[in-house]
Amino acid sequence: MRKEFEGEAFEKGLKIRREVLGDAYVDKSLKAADDVSAPLQKLITEWCWGEIWSRPGLERKQRSLLNLGMTMALNRQAEFRLHLRGALNNGLTRDEIIEVILQGAIYCGAPASLDAMKSAQAVFAEIEEEKRAAGA
């Protein structure tokens, strides 16, 4: 592991990041880090995951719900898909995720909600395929 990916603050954030997003995604992100992107990985892991996600004011499920709404509003579909998986890991149901998208149709507009719904359908299908492949 890279030297800048060491230390108490990084480990704190890394633990939460892994719990929400899963080891495979986090390992891939960190492995892909180079001299250009490593400082951003460090910042996100320490500040986003270590500082914000560890605060006591909101539960992880609530933070996931907010992230889905914000990434949909910003039309950041890659992040929406990633955080959709995290939201499921944090206890949101598919029905709750669909409600977030419907709410977003009113406040974010139809194009954002249509893209988010397509992303949700794709992620739900990927998860079902992963379950089938694992024999579950």
PDB file of C-alpha atoms in Angstrom:
ATOM      1  CA  MET A   1       0.000   0.000   0.000  1.00  0.00           C
ATOM      2  CA  ARG A   2       1.145   3.536  -0.719  1.00  0.00           C
ATOM      3  CA  LYS A   3       2.864   5.395   2.116  1.00  0.00           C
ATOM      4  CA  GLU A   4       0.271   8.203   2.071  1.00  0.00           C
ATOM      5  CA  PHE A   5      -2.414   5.566   2.717  1.00  0.00           C
ATOM      6  CA  GLU A   6      -1.190   5.059   6.270  1.00  0.00           C
ATOM      7  CA  GLY A   7      -2.088   6.614   9.572  1.00  0.00           C
ATOM      8  CA  GLU A   8      -4.925   6.681  12.047  1.00  0.00           C
ATOM      9  CA  ALA A   9      -7.144   9.109  10.099  1.00  0.00           C
ATOM     10  CA  PHE A  10      -6.798   7.052   6.920  1.00  0.00           C
ATOM     11  CA  GLU A  11      -7.524   3.767   8.727  1.00  0.00           C
ATOM     12  CA  LYS A  12     -10.628   5.266  10.379  1.00  0.00           C
ATOM     13  CA  GLY A  13     -12.014   6.370   7.018  1.00  0.00           C
ATOM     14  CA  LEU A  14     -10.948   3.193   5.254  1.00  0.00           C
ATOM     15  CA  LYS A  15     -12.903   1.047   7.711  1.00  0.00           C
ATOM     16  CA  ILE A  16     -16.147   2.963   7.116  1.00  0.00           C
ATOM     17  CA  ARG A  17     -15.563   3.189   3.367  1.00  0.00           C
ATOM     18  CA  ARG A  18     -15.138  -0.591   3.178  1.00  0.00           C
ATOM     19  CA  GLU A  19     -18.247  -1.223   5.305  1.00  0.00           C
ATOM     20  CA  VAL A  20     -20.405   0.950   3.053  1.00  0.00           C
ATOM     21  CA  LEU A  21     -18.961   0.388  -0.421  1.00  0.00           C
ATOM     22  CA  GLY A  22     -17.424  -3.062  -0.048  1.00  0.00           C
ATOM     23  CA  ASP A  23     -13.867  -4.332  -0.170  1.00  0.00           C
ATOM     24  CA  ALA A  24     -13.801  -4.996  -3.918  1.00  0.00           C
ATOM     25  CA  TYR A  25     -14.644  -1.410  -4.883  1.00  0.00           C
ATOM     26  CA  VAL A  26     -12.314   0.151  -2.319  1.00  0.00           C
ATOM     27  CA  ASP A  27      -9.435  -2.172  -3.187  1.00  0.00           C
ATOM     28  CA  LYS A  28      -9.850  -1.367  -6.885  1.00  0.00           C
ATOM     29  CA  SER A  29      -9.898   2.393  -6.201  1.00  0.00           C
ATOM     30  CA  LEU A  30      -6.802   2.304  -4.022  1.00  0.00           C
ATOM     31  CA  LYS A  31      -4.914  -0.029  -6.337  1.00  0.00           C
ATOM     32  CA  ALA A  32      -5.603   2.319  -9.271  1.00  0.00           C
ATOM     33  CA  ALA A  33      -4.252   5.311  -7.367  1.00  0.00           C
ATOM     34  CA  ASP A  34      -1.109   6.799  -8.828  1.00  0.00           C
ATOM     35  CA  ASP A  35       0.998   9.847  -8.014  1.00  0.00           C
ATOM     36  CA  VAL A  36      -1.708  12.092  -9.488  1.00  0.00           C
ATOM     37  CA  SER A  37      -4.813  10.545  -7.909  1.00  0.00           C
ATOM     38  CA  ALA A  38      -3.448   9.250  -4.588  1.00  0.00           C
ATOM     39  CA  PRO A  39      -3.788  12.612  -2.798  1.00  0.00           C
ATOM     40  CA  LEU A  40      -7.493  12.713  -3.731  1.00  0.00           C
ATOM     41  CA  GLN A  41      -8.012   9.129  -2.531  1.00  0.00           C
ATOM     42  CA  LYS A  42      -6.363  10.106   0.751  1.00  0.00           C
ATOM     43  CA  LEU A  43      -8.532  13.224   1.105  1.00  0.00           C
ATOM     44  CA  ILE A  44     -11.775  11.384   0.348  1.00  0.00           C
ATOM     45  CA  THR A  45     -10.945   8.490   2.644  1.00  0.00           C
ATOM     46  CA  GLU A  46      -9.904  10.662   5.586  1.00  0.00           C
ATOM     47  CA  TRP A  47     -12.376  13.538   5.317  1.00  0.00           C
ATOM     48  CA  CYS A  48     -15.436  12.153   3.583  1.00  0.00           C
ATOM     49  CA  TRP A  49     -15.416   8.699   5.149  1.00  0.00           C
ATOM     50  CA  GLY A  50     -13.401   9.273   8.323  1.00  0.00           C
ATOM     51  CA  GLU A  51     -14.779  12.628   9.396  1.00  0.00           C
ATOM     52  CA  ILE A  52     -18.235  13.073   7.870  1.00  0.00           C
ATOM     53  CA  TRP A  53     -19.515   9.495   7.739  1.00  0.00           C
ATOM     54  CA  SER A  54     -18.389   8.880  11.335  1.00  0.00           C
ATOM     55  CA  ARG A  55     -20.263  11.840  12.823  1.00  0.00           C
ATOM     56  CA  PRO A  56     -23.003  10.878  15.285  1.00  0.00           C
ATOM     57  CA  GLY A  57     -25.708  13.249  13.959  1.00  0.00           C
ATOM     58  CA  LEU A  58     -27.057  10.935  11.236  1.00  0.00           C
ATOM     59  CA  GLU A  59     -27.231   7.195  10.819  1.00  0.00           C
ATOM     60  CA  ARG A  60     -25.567   5.636   7.788  1.00  0.00           C
ATOM     61  CA  LYS A  61     -28.952   4.873   6.246  1.00  0.00           C
ATOM     62  CA  GLN A  62     -29.829   8.575   6.412  1.00  0.00           C
ATOM     63  CA  ARG A  63     -26.474   9.581   4.940  1.00  0.00           C
ATOM     64  CA  SER A  64     -27.027   7.129   2.090  1.00  0.00           C
ATOM     65  CA  LEU A  65     -30.469   8.545   1.417  1.00  0.00           C
ATOM     66  CA  LEU A  66     -28.982  12.041   1.235  1.00  0.00           C
ATOM     67  CA  ASN A  67     -26.177  10.892  -1.067  1.00  0.00           C
ATOM     68  CA  LEU A  68     -28.661   9.343  -3.474  1.00  0.00           C
ATOM     69  CA  GLY A  69     -30.648  12.573  -3.636  1.00  0.00           C
ATOM     70  CA  MET A  70     -27.575  14.756  -4.041  1.00  0.00           C
ATOM     71  CA  THR A  71     -25.879  12.631  -6.686  1.00  0.00           C
ATOM     72  CA  MET A  72     -29.163  12.390  -8.595  1.00  0.00           C
ATOM     73  CA  ALA A  73     -29.587  16.177  -8.425  1.00  0.00           C
ATOM     74  CA  LEU A  74     -26.033  16.662  -9.687  1.00  0.00           C
ATOM     75  CA  ASN A  75     -26.594  14.003 -12.369  1.00  0.00           C
ATOM     76  CA  ARG A  76     -23.493  12.095 -11.285  1.00  0.00           C
ATOM     77  CA  GLN A  77     -24.635   8.640 -12.348  1.00  0.00           C
ATOM     78  CA  ALA A  78     -21.394   6.797 -11.581  1.00  0.00           C
ATOM     79  CA  GLU A  79     -21.524   8.070  -8.002  1.00  0.00           C
ATOM     80  CA  PHE A  80     -25.285   7.453  -7.847  1.00  0.00           C
ATOM     81  CA  ARG A  81     -24.756   3.808  -8.818  1.00  0.00           C
ATOM     82  CA  LEU A  82     -21.940   3.410  -6.313  1.00  0.00           C
ATOM     83  CA  HIS A  83     -23.940   4.977  -3.502  1.00  0.00           C
ATOM     84  CA  LEU A  84     -27.019   2.959  -4.449  1.00  0.00           C
ATOM     85  CA  ARG A  85     -25.055  -0.186  -3.608  1.00  0.00           C
ATOM     86  CA  GLY A  86     -23.863   1.501  -0.425  1.00  0.00           C
ATOM     87  CA  ALA A  87     -27.442   2.463   0.434  1.00  0.00           C
ATOM     88  CA  LEU A  88     -28.509  -1.167   0.160  1.00  0.00           C
ATOM     89  CA  ASN A  89     -25.563  -2.135   2.396  1.00  0.00           C
ATOM     90  CA  ASN A  90     -26.741   0.518   4.874  1.00  0.00           C
ATOM     91  CA  GLY A  91     -30.279  -0.851   5.061  1.00  0.00           C
ATOM     92  CA  LEU A  92     -32.271   1.100   2.478  1.00  0.00           C
ATOM     93  CA  THR A  93     -34.727  -1.069   0.595  1.00  0.00           C
ATOM     94  CA  ARG A  94     -35.304  -1.046  -3.122  1.00  0.00           C
ATOM     95  CA  ASP A  95     -38.710   0.517  -2.484  1.00  0.00           C
ATOM     96  CA  GLU A  96     -37.111   3.331  -0.488  1.00  0.00           C
ATOM     97  CA  ILE A  97     -34.591   3.942  -3.264  1.00  0.00           C
ATOM     98  CA  ILE A  98     -37.398   4.137  -5.812  1.00  0.00           C
ATOM     99  CA  GLU A  99     -39.146   6.676  -3.563  1.00  0.00           C
ATOM    100  CA  VAL A 100     -35.968   8.794  -3.505  1.00  0.00           C
ATOM    101  CA  ILE A 101     -35.968   8.775  -7.304  1.00  0.00           C
ATOM    102  CA  LEU A 102     -39.673   9.678  -7.497  1.00  0.00           C
ATOM    103  CA  GLN A 103     -39.158  12.524  -5.015  1.00  0.00           C
ATOM    104  CA  GLY A 104     -36.233  13.666  -7.132  1.00  0.00           C
ATOM    105  CA  ALA A 105     -38.420  13.774 -10.234  1.00  0.00           C
ATOM    106  CA  ILE A 106     -40.271  16.690  -8.662  1.00  0.00           C
ATOM    107  CA  TYR A 107     -37.313  18.539  -7.162  1.00  0.00           C
ATOM    108  CA  CYS A 108     -34.506  17.649  -9.592  1.00  0.00           C
ATOM    109  CA  GLY A 109     -36.450  17.248 -12.819  1.00  0.00           C
ATOM    110  CA  ALA A 110     -37.471  14.427 -15.100  1.00  0.00           C
ATOM    111  CA  PRO A 111     -34.093  13.982 -16.874  1.00  0.00           C
ATOM    112  CA  ALA A 112     -32.247  13.469 -13.577  1.00  0.00           C
ATOM    113  CA  SER A 113     -34.844  11.034 -12.275  1.00  0.00           C
ATOM    114  CA  LEU A 114     -34.988   9.106 -15.555  1.00  0.00           C
ATOM    115  CA  ASP A 115     -31.215   8.667 -15.511  1.00  0.00           C
ATOM    116  CA  ALA A 116     -31.310   7.677 -11.837  1.00  0.00           C
ATOM    117  CA  MET A 117     -34.062   5.115 -12.487  1.00  0.00           C
ATOM    118  CA  LYS A 118     -32.049   3.600 -15.351  1.00  0.00           C
ATOM    119  CA  SER A 119     -29.038   3.389 -13.055  1.00  0.00           C
ATOM    120  CA  ALA A 120     -31.129   1.798 -10.296  1.00  0.00           C
ATOM    121  CA  GLN A 121     -32.538  -0.785 -12.700  1.00  0.00           C
ATOM    122  CA  ALA A 122     -29.037  -1.627 -13.912  1.00  0.00           C
ATOM    123  CA  VAL A 123     -27.621  -1.941 -10.380  1.00  0.00           C
ATOM    124  CA  PHE A 124     -30.560  -4.072  -9.236  1.00  0.00           C
ATOM    125  CA  ALA A 125     -30.017  -6.351 -12.260  1.00  0.00           C
ATOM    126  CA  GLU A 126     -26.262  -6.541 -11.564  1.00  0.00           C
ATOM    127  CA  ILE A 127     -26.937  -7.531  -7.959  1.00  0.00           C
ATOM    128  CA  GLU A 128     -29.389 -10.243  -9.037  1.00  0.00           C
ATOM    129  CA  GLU A 129     -26.840 -11.576 -11.524  1.00  0.00           C
ATOM    130  CA  GLU A 130     -24.123 -11.569  -8.843  1.00  0.00           C
ATOM    131  CA  LYS A 131     -26.447 -13.540  -6.550  1.00  0.00           C
ATOM    132  CA  ARG A 132     -27.200 -16.066  -9.309  1.00  0.00           C
ATOM    133  CA  ALA A 133     -23.491 -16.423 -10.110  1.00  0.00           C
ATOM    134  CA  ALA A 134     -22.727 -16.993  -6.421  1.00  0.00           C
ATOM    135  CA  GLY A 135     -25.441 -19.633  -6.254  1.00  0.00           C
ATOM    136  CA  ALA A 136     -27.529 -17.719  -3.722  1.00  0.00           C
TER     137      ALA A 136
END
